Amino acid sequence: MIELKTQSDMDAIHENGRVLCSLFDRLETWMEAGMSTWDINQFCEDYITKAGCFPSCKGFEGYPAGTCISINEQVIHGIPHKEKIVRLGDIVSIDIVCDRKGNFFADSTRTYIMGEVPDRTRLLVRTTKECLDLAIEAAAKPGARMNDVSGAVFEHANQNGFGVVRDYCGHGVGFGIHEDPNVPNFVSPFAQNLKLREGLVIAIEPMINMGTHKINTLHDGWTVVTADRKPSAHFEHTIGITKNGVEVLTQM
Ligand code: MF3
Ligand code: CO
């Protein structure tokens, strides 16, 4: 069931989304090679808590930390560890959800490039960000449907020769972390292709692989990696559909 949001709901989600945005901006300069993903998680949890929010991943379906930090071949849901060190040449996806008093969840992800990486890796990260931007543009057009969003991601990634993860999707968000509808990053003939109505709040999150789209889950039960162990990038924004197009709720 899809629960539409009022403008004041969206404003409240946006307030939490701004916390995420400023945290992600801060990480651009604060995060350095040599830090553990545990240190980075701690910094993020403190930042969110000081802003009066809660890092919603903590405890969600038993997940043990306030952020997901996924390096290189890790696609999503990397669990922060003291022994997992970020190194020069890595790409690091940080996926964070925050809420206030159990409501108005905002969900966003950025992939950071640590120092020098091969050109193709840089292209992967740039293309993934472009997939997100194109999807948001598609959602903003009058009369837009879900397939416009899904197709924008898939076409751009595919044109660059990258694999598009199918087993995980974007999602409705706001009153909970994961709500209806699903927001796929590819178009299937079985997609219901719903019309994007005013009041719909969704997280769009392309997960794009250097190699094939195939993924595996590690024995920790969480970490999703590419089947071919080639790198993967991930960007995400929470957006609200309004009368006039879209509001990106995880931007300032
Ligand atoms: N932002 C994540 C997603 O959309 C939420 C992660 S849930 C967690 O999948 F439990 F893994 F943290
Ligand atoms: Co999400």
Coordinates of C-alpha atoms and ligand atoms in Angstrom, one line a residue:
M1 CA 0.0 0.0 0.0
I2 CA 1.3 3.4 -1.0
E3 CA 1.0 6.1 1.7
L4 CA 1.1 9.6 0.1
K5 CA 2.7 12.5 2.0
T6 CA 1.4 16.0 2.6
Q7 CA 3.6 19.0 1.9
S8 CA 4.2 19.3 5.7
D9 CA 5.3 15.6 5.8
M10 CA 7.7 16.3 3.0
D11 CA 9.0 19.4 4.8
A12 CA 9.8 17.2 7.9
I13 CA 11.5 14.6 5.7
H14 CA 13.5 17.4 4.1
E15 CA 14.7 18.7 7.4
N16 CA 16.2 15.3 8.2
G17 CA 17.4 15.0 4.6
R18 CA 19.4 18.3 5.1
V19 CA 21.1 16.7 8.0
L20 CA 22.2 13.8 5.7
C21 CA 23.3 16.3 3.0
S22 CA 25.5 18.3 5.3
L23 CA 27.0 15.1 6.8
F24 CA 27.8 13.8 3.3
D25 CA 29.4 17.2 2.5
R26 CA 31.4 17.0 5.7
L27 CA 32.6 13.5 4.9
E28 CA 34.1 14.8 1.6
T29 CA 36.9 16.5 3.6
W30 CA 36.8 14.6 6.9
M31 CA 37.2 11.1 5.6
E32 CA 40.8 9.9 4.8
A33 CA 42.6 6.8 3.9
G34 CA 43.7 4.8 7.0
M35 CA 40.4 5.2 8.8
S36 CA 38.4 2.2 9.6
T37 CA 34.8 1.9 8.5
W38 CA 34.0 1.7 12.2
D39 CA 35.5 5.1 12.8
I40 CA 33.5 6.5 9.9
N41 CA 30.3 5.0 11.2
Q42 CA 31.0 6.5 14.6
F43 CA 31.5 9.9 13.1
C44 CA 28.2 9.7 11.2
E45 CA 26.2 8.4 14.2
D46 CA 27.5 11.2 16.4
Y47 CA 26.8 13.8 13.7
I48 CA 23.2 12.6 13.2
T49 CA 22.6 12.3 17.0
K50 CA 23.9 15.8 17.6
A51 CA 21.5 17.1 15.0
G52 CA 18.6 15.6 17.0
C53 CA 18.0 12.7 14.6
F54 CA 18.4 8.9 14.8
P55 CA 20.6 6.8 12.5
S56 CA 17.7 4.6 11.4
C57 CA 19.6 1.6 10.1
K58 CA 20.6 0.8 13.6
G59 CA 18.5 -2.2 14.7
F60 CA 16.5 -2.3 11.4
E61 CA 15.8 -5.9 10.8
G62 CA 18.7 -6.6 13.2
Y63 CA 21.3 -4.5 11.3
P64 CA 24.1 -3.7 13.8
A65 CA 25.2 -0.2 12.8
G66 CA 23.9 3.3 12.0
T67 CA 25.4 3.3 8.4
C68 CA 26.2 0.9 5.6
I69 CA 29.7 1.3 4.3
S70 CA 30.5 -0.7 1.2
I71 CA 34.0 -0.7 -0.4
N72 CA 34.9 -1.6 -4.0
E73 CA 33.2 -5.0 -4.9
Q74 CA 30.8 -4.5 -2.0
V75 CA 27.5 -3.2 -3.5
I76 CA 25.4 -2.4 -0.4
H77 CA 24.9 -3.2 3.3
G78 CA 28.6 -3.3 4.2
I79 CA 28.8 -3.6 8.0
P80 CA 31.3 -1.2 9.6
H81 CA 34.2 -3.0 11.3
K82 CA 37.3 -1.8 13.2
E83 CA 39.5 -4.1 11.0
K84 CA 38.0 -2.8 7.7
I85 CA 40.4 0.0 6.7
V86 CA 39.7 2.5 3.8
R87 CA 42.7 2.7 1.5
L88 CA 43.8 5.0 -1.3
G89 CA 42.5 3.6 -4.5
D90 CA 39.2 2.5 -2.9
I91 CA 35.7 3.6 -3.8
V92 CA 33.5 3.8 -0.7
S93 CA 29.7 3.9 -0.7
I94 CA 28.1 5.3 2.4
D95 CA 24.3 4.7 2.7
I96 CA 22.5 6.5 5.6
V97 CA 18.9 6.8 6.7
C98 CA 17.9 9.2 9.5
D99 CA 14.6 9.9 11.2
R100 CA 13.3 12.0 14.1
K101 CA 11.3 10.1 16.8
G102 CA 10.6 7.2 14.5
N103 CA 9.2 9.3 11.7
F104 CA 10.1 11.2 8.6
F105 CA 12.8 9.0 7.3
A106 CA 15.3 10.4 4.7
D107 CA 17.6 8.0 2.8
S108 CA 20.7 8.9 0.9
T109 CA 23.9 7.5 -0.4
R110 CA 27.1 8.8 -1.9
T111 CA 30.2 7.0 -3.3
Y112 CA 33.5 8.6 -2.5
I113 CA 36.7 8.1 -4.5
M114 CA 39.8 7.8 -2.3
G115 CA 42.7 9.3 -4.1
E116 CA 43.7 7.9 -7.6
V117 CA 41.6 5.2 -9.2
P118 CA 41.7 3.7 -12.7
D119 CA 39.8 5.9 -15.3
R120 CA 37.1 3.2 -15.7
T121 CA 36.4 3.2 -12.0
R122 CA 36.1 7.0 -12.0
L123 CA 33.7 6.6 -15.0
L124 CA 31.7 4.1 -13.0
V125 CA 31.2 6.4 -10.1
R126 CA 30.4 9.4 -12.4
T127 CA 28.0 7.4 -14.5
T128 CA 26.2 6.1 -11.3
K129 CA 25.7 9.7 -10.1
E130 CA 24.5 10.7 -13.6
C131 CA 22.0 7.8 -13.5
L132 CA 20.5 9.2 -10.3
D133 CA 20.4 12.8 -11.8
L134 CA 18.7 11.5 -15.0
A135 CA 16.2 9.5 -13.0
I136 CA 15.3 12.5 -10.9
E137 CA 14.9 14.6 -14.1
A138 CA 12.6 11.9 -15.6
A139 CA 10.5 11.9 -12.4
A140 CA 10.1 15.7 -12.6
K141 CA 8.4 15.6 -16.1
P142 CA 4.6 16.0 -16.1
G143 CA 2.8 12.7 -16.3
A144 CA 6.0 10.7 -15.5
R145 CA 5.7 7.1 -14.7
M146 CA 7.9 4.6 -12.9
N147 CA 9.3 3.2 -16.1
D148 CA 10.6 6.6 -17.1
V149 CA 12.7 6.6 -13.9
S150 CA 13.8 3.0 -14.1
G151 CA 14.5 3.4 -17.9
A152 CA 16.6 6.5 -17.3
V153 CA 18.9 4.6 -15.0
F154 CA 19.2 1.5 -17.0
E155 CA 19.8 3.2 -20.4
H156 CA 22.6 5.4 -19.1
A157 CA 24.4 2.6 -17.3
N158 CA 23.9 0.2 -20.2
Q159 CA 25.3 2.7 -22.7
N160 CA 28.5 2.9 -20.7
G161 CA 28.8 -0.9 -20.6
F162 CA 28.0 -1.3 -16.9
G163 CA 25.8 -3.8 -15.1
V164 CA 22.7 -2.7 -13.4
V165 CA 21.8 -4.5 -10.1
R166 CA 18.3 -6.0 -10.3
D167 CA 18.0 -7.8 -7.0
Y168 CA 17.7 -4.6 -5.0
C169 CA 15.6 -1.6 -5.8
G170 CA 14.8 1.9 -4.6
H171 CA 11.6 2.2 -2.5
G172 CA 9.0 4.4 -1.0
V173 CA 10.2 6.0 2.2
G174 CA 9.2 8.6 4.8
F175 CA 6.9 7.0 7.4
G176 CA 9.2 4.0 7.4
I177 CA 12.6 3.0 5.9
H178 CA 11.1 0.7 3.2
E179 CA 7.7 1.4 1.9
D180 CA 5.8 0.7 -1.3
P181 CA 6.3 1.2 -4.2
N182 CA 9.5 -0.6 -5.5
V183 CA 11.7 1.7 -7.6
P184 CA 13.6 -0.7 -10.0
N185 CA 16.7 0.4 -11.9
F186 CA 15.6 -1.5 -15.0
V187 CA 12.4 -1.9 -17.0
S188 CA 10.7 -5.2 -16.9
P189 CA 7.7 -6.2 -19.0
F190 CA 6.0 -7.1 -15.7
A191 CA 6.5 -3.7 -14.1
Q192 CA 3.3 -2.1 -13.0
N193 CA 4.6 1.3 -14.3
L194 CA 2.6 3.4 -11.9
K195 CA 2.0 7.1 -12.4
L196 CA 4.1 9.3 -10.2
R197 CA 1.4 11.2 -8.2
E198 CA 1.7 14.3 -6.1
G199 CA 2.6 13.2 -2.6
L200 CA 4.7 10.2 -3.5
V201 CA 8.0 10.1 -1.7
I202 CA 10.6 7.6 -3.0
A203 CA 14.3 6.8 -2.7
I204 CA 15.9 6.4 -6.1
E205 CA 19.1 4.4 -5.7
P206 CA 21.1 3.1 -8.8
M207 CA 23.5 0.4 -7.8
I208 CA 25.8 0.1 -10.9
N209 CA 28.5 -2.6 -11.4
M210 CA 31.7 -2.4 -13.5
G211 CA 31.0 -6.0 -14.7
T212 CA 27.9 -8.0 -14.7
H213 CA 24.7 -7.2 -12.7
K214 CA 25.0 -10.4 -10.7
I215 CA 25.5 -10.2 -6.9
N216 CA 26.0 -12.5 -3.9
T217 CA 25.4 -12.1 -0.2
L218 CA 28.4 -12.8 2.1
H219 CA 28.1 -15.2 5.1
D220 CA 27.6 -12.3 7.5
G221 CA 24.0 -12.3 6.1
W222 CA 24.3 -8.6 5.0
T223 CA 27.1 -7.6 2.8
V224 CA 26.1 -7.7 -0.9
V225 CA 29.1 -8.1 -3.3
T226 CA 29.4 -8.3 -7.0
A227 CA 29.5 -12.0 -8.2
D228 CA 32.6 -11.1 -10.3
R229 CA 34.1 -9.1 -7.5
K230 CA 34.5 -6.1 -9.8
P231 CA 33.7 -2.7 -8.2
S232 CA 30.2 -1.2 -7.8
A233 CA 29.0 2.3 -7.1
H234 CA 25.8 3.6 -5.5
F235 CA 24.1 7.0 -5.2
E236 CA 20.7 7.7 -3.7
H237 CA 18.4 10.6 -3.0
T238 CA 15.0 10.7 -1.4
I239 CA 12.6 12.8 -3.6
G240 CA 9.0 14.0 -3.2
I241 CA 6.6 14.4 -6.2
T242 CA 4.9 17.8 -6.0
K243 CA 2.5 19.8 -8.1
N244 CA 5.4 21.4 -9.9
G245 CA 7.7 18.5 -10.4
V246 CA 10.0 17.1 -7.7
E247 CA 11.7 18.2 -4.5
V248 CA 15.0 16.5 -3.7
L249 CA 14.6 16.0 0.0
T250 CA 18.2 14.9 0.7
Q251 CA 19.7 18.1 -0.8
M252 CA 19.8 21.5 0.8
Ligands
MF3_1 N1 19.3 2.6 2.8 C1 19.2 1.2 2.9 C2 18.4 0.6 1.8 O1 17.6 1.3 1.2 C3 18.6 0.8 4.2 C4 19.5 -0.2 4.8 S1 18.8 -1.1 5.9 C5 20.0 -1.7 6.8 O2 18.5 -0.6 1.6 F1 19.5 -2.4 7.6 F2 20.8 -2.4 6.0 F3 20.7 -0.7 7.3
CO2 CO 17.4 3.2 0.2

